[in-house]
Coordinates of C-alpha atoms and ligand atoms in Angstrom, one line a residue:
M1 CA -11.7 17.4 8.8
S2 CA -11.5 20.4 11.1
D3 CA -12.1 18.5 14.4
L4 CA -9.1 16.3 14.3
R5 CA -7.7 15.2 17.7
P6 CA -4.5 17.1 18.4
A7 CA -1.2 15.4 17.3
P8 CA 1.6 15.1 19.9
Q9 CA 3.2 18.6 20.1
V10 CA 6.1 18.4 22.5
L11 CA 7.8 15.6 24.2
D12 CA 6.0 14.8 27.5
P13 CA 7.4 11.7 29.2
N14 CA 4.3 11.5 31.4
V15 CA 1.9 11.0 28.4
P16 CA 2.2 7.6 26.7
S17 CA 2.9 7.7 23.0
A18 CA 2.0 5.0 20.4
A19 CA 5.6 5.3 19.0
R20 CA 7.3 4.6 22.4
I21 CA 4.8 1.9 23.4
Y22 CA 5.6 0.1 20.1
D23 CA 9.3 0.6 20.8
Y24 CA 8.9 -1.0 24.2
A25 CA 6.9 -3.9 22.7
L26 CA 9.8 -4.4 20.3
G27 CA 12.3 -4.5 23.1
G28 CA 13.7 -1.0 22.4
K29 CA 15.0 1.5 24.9
D30 CA 13.4 4.8 23.7
N31 CA 10.5 4.7 26.1
Y32 CA 9.5 6.1 29.5
A33 CA 7.7 4.8 32.6
A34 CA 4.4 6.1 31.4
D35 CA 4.8 4.2 28.1
R36 CA 5.8 1.0 29.8
A37 CA 2.9 1.3 32.3
A38 CA 0.4 1.8 29.4
A39 CA 1.9 -1.1 27.4
D40 CA 1.9 -3.4 30.5
K41 CA -1.8 -2.9 30.9
V42 CA -2.3 -4.0 27.3
F43 CA 0.0 -7.0 27.6
A44 CA -1.8 -8.1 30.8
I45 CA -4.9 -8.6 28.6
A46 CA -3.1 -9.7 25.5
P47 CA 0.4 -10.9 26.1
E48 CA 0.6 -11.8 22.4
M49 CA 0.8 -8.0 21.6
R50 CA 4.6 -8.3 21.9
A51 CA 4.8 -11.1 19.4
M52 CA 2.4 -9.2 17.2
A53 CA 4.6 -6.1 17.2
R54 CA 7.6 -8.2 16.2
Q55 CA 5.5 -10.0 13.5
N56 CA 4.3 -6.6 12.2
R57 CA 7.9 -5.3 12.0
A58 CA 9.0 -8.5 10.2
F59 CA 6.2 -8.0 7.7
L60 CA 7.5 -4.5 7.0
G61 CA 11.0 -5.8 6.4
R62 CA 9.7 -8.5 4.0
A63 CA 7.5 -6.0 2.2
V64 CA 10.4 -3.6 1.6
R65 CA 12.6 -6.5 0.4
Y66 CA 9.9 -7.5 -2.0
L67 CA 9.3 -3.9 -3.2
A68 CA 13.0 -3.1 -3.7
G69 CA 13.7 -6.6 -5.2
E70 CA 10.9 -8.2 -7.2
A71 CA 8.9 -5.0 -7.7
G72 CA 11.9 -2.8 -8.6
I73 CA 10.9 0.2 -6.5
R74 CA 13.5 2.8 -5.8
Q75 CA 11.6 5.4 -3.7
F76 CA 9.8 4.7 -0.4
L77 CA 7.5 6.9 1.6
D78 CA 7.1 5.4 5.1
L79 CA 4.1 7.1 6.7
G80 CA 3.8 6.6 10.5
S81 CA 7.4 5.4 10.5
G82 CA 7.8 5.0 14.3
L83 CA 11.1 5.4 16.2
P84 CA 14.2 4.2 14.4
T85 CA 14.9 0.6 15.4
Q86 CA 16.5 -2.5 13.8
Q87 CA 16.1 -3.0 10.1
N88 CA 14.8 0.5 9.2
V89 CA 13.3 0.9 5.7
H90 CA 16.3 2.7 4.2
Q91 CA 18.7 0.0 5.6
V92 CA 16.6 -2.8 4.1
A93 CA 16.0 -1.1 0.8
K94 CA 19.6 0.0 0.3
E95 CA 20.9 -3.5 0.9
I96 CA 19.1 -4.5 -2.3
A97 CA 19.2 -1.2 -4.2
P98 CA 21.8 1.3 -2.7
E99 CA 20.3 4.2 -4.8
S100 CA 16.9 3.9 -3.0
R101 CA 15.5 7.1 -1.7
V102 CA 13.4 7.0 1.5
V103 CA 11.3 9.6 3.3
Y104 CA 9.9 8.8 6.8
V105 CA 7.0 10.8 8.2
D106 CA 5.6 10.8 11.7
H107 CA 3.6 13.2 13.8
D108 CA 5.5 12.4 17.0
P109 CA 8.3 15.0 17.6
I110 CA 10.5 12.5 19.4
V111 CA 10.3 10.1 16.4
V112 CA 11.4 12.9 14.1
A113 CA 14.2 14.1 16.4
H114 CA 15.6 10.6 16.7
G115 CA 15.1 9.9 13.0
E116 CA 16.8 13.1 11.9
A117 CA 19.8 12.2 13.9
L118 CA 19.9 8.7 12.4
V119 CA 19.8 9.9 8.8
A120 CA 21.7 13.2 9.1
T121 CA 24.6 12.0 6.9
S122 CA 22.4 10.3 4.3
P123 CA 21.3 12.9 1.7
D124 CA 18.8 10.5 0.1
V125 CA 17.0 9.7 3.3
A126 CA 14.8 12.2 5.2
F127 CA 12.6 12.3 8.3
V128 CA 9.7 14.7 7.9
P129 CA 7.3 15.8 10.6
G130 CA 3.7 15.5 9.5
D131 CA 0.2 14.3 10.4
L132 CA -1.2 11.9 7.9
R133 CA -4.7 13.2 8.5
R134 CA -3.4 16.4 6.9
I135 CA -2.0 14.5 3.9
D136 CA -1.8 17.6 1.6
D137 CA 0.5 19.3 4.1
V138 CA 2.6 16.2 4.3
L139 CA 2.8 15.9 0.5
D140 CA 3.8 19.6 0.2
H141 CA 6.7 19.3 2.6
P142 CA 9.9 20.3 0.8
G143 CA 11.8 17.5 2.5
L144 CA 9.4 15.0 0.9
R145 CA 9.3 16.8 -2.5
R146 CA 13.1 16.8 -2.7
L147 CA 13.3 13.0 -2.7
I148 CA 10.0 11.6 -3.9
D149 CA 8.9 12.0 -7.5
F150 CA 5.3 10.9 -7.8
D151 CA 5.6 10.6 -11.6
R152 CA 7.7 7.5 -11.0
P153 CA 6.7 4.3 -9.1
V154 CA 6.8 4.8 -5.3
A155 CA 6.1 2.5 -2.4
V156 CA 3.9 4.0 0.2
L157 CA 4.1 2.2 3.5
M158 CA 1.3 2.5 6.0
V159 CA 2.3 -0.1 8.4
A160 CA 0.6 -0.3 11.8
V161 CA -0.6 3.3 11.5
L162 CA -4.1 3.4 9.9
H163 CA -5.6 1.8 13.1
F164 CA -4.7 5.1 14.8
I165 CA -7.0 7.0 12.5
P166 CA -10.7 6.5 13.2
D167 CA -13.1 6.6 10.2
G168 CA -14.3 10.1 11.3
E169 CA -10.8 11.4 10.7
G170 CA -10.7 10.3 7.0
P171 CA -8.3 7.3 6.7
Y172 CA -10.0 6.1 3.5
E173 CA -9.8 9.6 2.0
V174 CA -6.1 9.9 2.9
V175 CA -5.3 6.5 1.2
A176 CA -7.4 7.5 -1.9
R177 CA -5.5 10.8 -2.2
L178 CA -2.2 8.9 -2.2
R179 CA -3.5 6.2 -4.6
D180 CA -4.6 8.9 -7.1
L181 CA -1.3 10.6 -6.9
M182 CA 0.9 7.5 -7.4
A183 CA 2.2 6.6 -10.8
P184 CA 1.2 3.3 -12.3
G185 CA 3.5 0.5 -10.9
S186 CA 3.5 2.1 -7.5
H187 CA 2.6 0.0 -4.4
L188 CA 0.9 0.5 -1.1
A189 CA 1.8 -1.7 1.9
V190 CA -0.7 -1.7 4.8
S191 CA -0.9 -3.6 8.1
S192 CA -3.7 -3.0 10.6
V193 CA -5.1 -4.5 13.7
T194 CA -8.2 -6.6 13.2
P195 CA -10.9 -7.7 15.6
D196 CA -11.7 -10.8 13.4
P197 CA -10.2 -13.6 15.4
H198 CA -11.4 -12.4 18.9
P199 CA -13.9 -9.5 18.8
E200 CA -14.6 -9.5 22.5
E201 CA -10.9 -9.6 23.5
T202 CA -10.2 -6.8 21.0
A203 CA -13.0 -4.6 22.4
A204 CA -11.5 -5.1 25.9
L205 CA -8.1 -4.3 24.6
I206 CA -9.2 -1.1 22.9
K207 CA -10.9 0.0 26.1
V208 CA -7.7 -0.6 28.2
S209 CA -5.5 0.9 25.5
T210 CA -7.8 4.0 25.2
S211 CA -7.8 4.5 29.0
A212 CA -4.0 4.1 29.0
G213 CA -3.8 6.9 26.4
A214 CA -3.2 4.9 23.3
P215 CA -6.6 4.6 21.5
F216 CA -6.8 2.6 18.2
V217 CA -9.4 1.2 15.9
A218 CA -9.6 -2.5 14.9
R219 CA -10.9 -3.1 11.3
S220 CA -12.4 -6.3 9.8
H221 CA -10.8 -8.0 6.8
G222 CA -13.4 -6.2 4.6
E223 CA -12.7 -2.8 6.1
V224 CA -8.9 -3.2 5.6
T225 CA -9.4 -4.5 2.1
R226 CA -11.2 -1.2 1.3
F227 CA -7.8 0.6 1.7
F228 CA -6.7 -1.3 -1.5
E229 CA -9.5 0.0 -3.7
G230 CA -8.2 0.6 -7.2
L231 CA -5.1 -1.5 -6.6
D232 CA -4.3 -5.1 -7.3
L233 CA -3.4 -7.1 -4.2
V234 CA -0.2 -9.0 -4.8
E235 CA 0.0 -12.6 -3.7
P236 CA -0.9 -13.8 -1.1
G237 CA -3.5 -11.0 -0.7
L238 CA -4.5 -9.6 2.7
V239 CA -3.5 -12.1 5.3
S240 CA -2.4 -12.4 8.9
A241 CA 1.0 -10.6 9.0
P242 CA 3.1 -13.8 9.5
E243 CA 1.5 -15.4 6.5
W244 CA 2.6 -12.6 4.1
R245 CA 5.4 -14.2 2.1
P246 CA 7.2 -15.8 5.1
Q247 CA 10.8 -16.5 4.4
I248 CA 11.3 -19.2 7.0
A249 CA 8.6 -21.5 8.1
R250 CA 8.1 -20.8 11.8
A251 CA 5.6 -22.1 14.3
V252 CA 3.3 -19.1 14.8
D253 CA -0.1 -19.4 16.4
L254 CA -2.2 -17.5 13.9
D255 CA -5.1 -17.5 16.3
K256 CA -3.1 -15.1 18.4
M257 CA -2.2 -12.8 15.5
W258 CA -4.5 -9.9 15.1
V259 CA -2.7 -7.9 12.4
L260 CA -3.7 -8.1 8.8
A261 CA -1.1 -7.2 6.2
G262 CA -1.0 -6.8 2.4
V263 CA 0.6 -5.1 -0.5
G264 CA -1.3 -3.6 -3.5
R265 CA 0.0 -2.5 -6.9
K266 CA -1.4 0.4 -8.9
P267 CA -2.1 -1.0 -12.4
Ligands
SAM301 C1 2.9 1.3 15.9 S1 4.0 2.5 15.3 C2 4.4 1.8 13.7 C3 5.8 2.0 13.2 C4 6.2 1.4 11.9 N1 5.3 1.8 10.8 C5 6.2 -0.1 12.0 O1 5.1 -0.7 11.6 O2 7.1 -0.7 12.5 C6 2.8 3.8 14.7 C7 3.4 5.1 14.4 O3 2.5 5.9 13.7 C8 2.6 7.3 14.2 N2 1.3 7.9 13.9 C9 0.1 7.7 14.5 N3 -0.9 8.5 14.0 C10 -0.2 9.3 13.1 C11 -0.7 10.3 12.2 N4 -1.9 10.8 12.2 N5 0.3 11.0 11.5 C12 1.6 10.6 11.5 N6 2.0 9.6 12.3 C13 1.1 8.9 13.1 C14 2.9 7.1 15.7 O4 3.5 8.3 16.2 C15 3.9 5.9 15.6 O5 5.2 6.3 15.5

């Protein structure tokens, strides 16, 4: 894995970032003109991307509630955490289990800077800089090791991040490394963009997004299912994000939802 594309190194407001584009899609304020211009190009082709971002974030919240509640998990590793926003993982988990420990990891320096400020007064929450494609460096980080004990069940969250890692950069190997390390009873939550409902529109979207500086990969249901190899998918399996354990029945046009979401348990 020596020819990885470079991760964002310094804050450059003229270069769009996935984290800030997503923040803009969620209605946040931590974004610049270049991010908004890139996002607007994407929204012009697929206006539903805004709703998808919200549905994805809502899936994350429901998954953490399930993991802290029904599954009894007390440590969370949020990989590709994004900028702090509403209902961050530690806030959701601690509502259910105040003793929860949470480590956020992102390769974008602005995410880590904002995140560190948010959790500065919480000794059991940390923001750690790291590139998931170099997963061993991430796992060796003292900030992570201080809070996460892989001998006990952990929830690894890879929500809306694996689609930023093309096959050539080892996403399946990264997930396998984590799965092998996790104690039995650990869980993996994944959401990922899929081309399944609209392959042609997705291809056009990837083209625009790539030219706007935010490339991603869309994976089929079968390809996303492979991330759960060796794990048991909990009900309802790998489904469109709004269909994963919805709490309130809402009218969502599933035909316009291109994000698959699921949670797997290590037996
Ligand atoms: C779309 S946001 C998702 C945020 C959050 N997980 C959620 O679903 O609400 C994707 C995040 O992944 C981060 N990211 C992308 N590739 C990464 C990598 N190789 N290593 C670490 N973080 C990465 C981006 O910086 C961005 O903050």
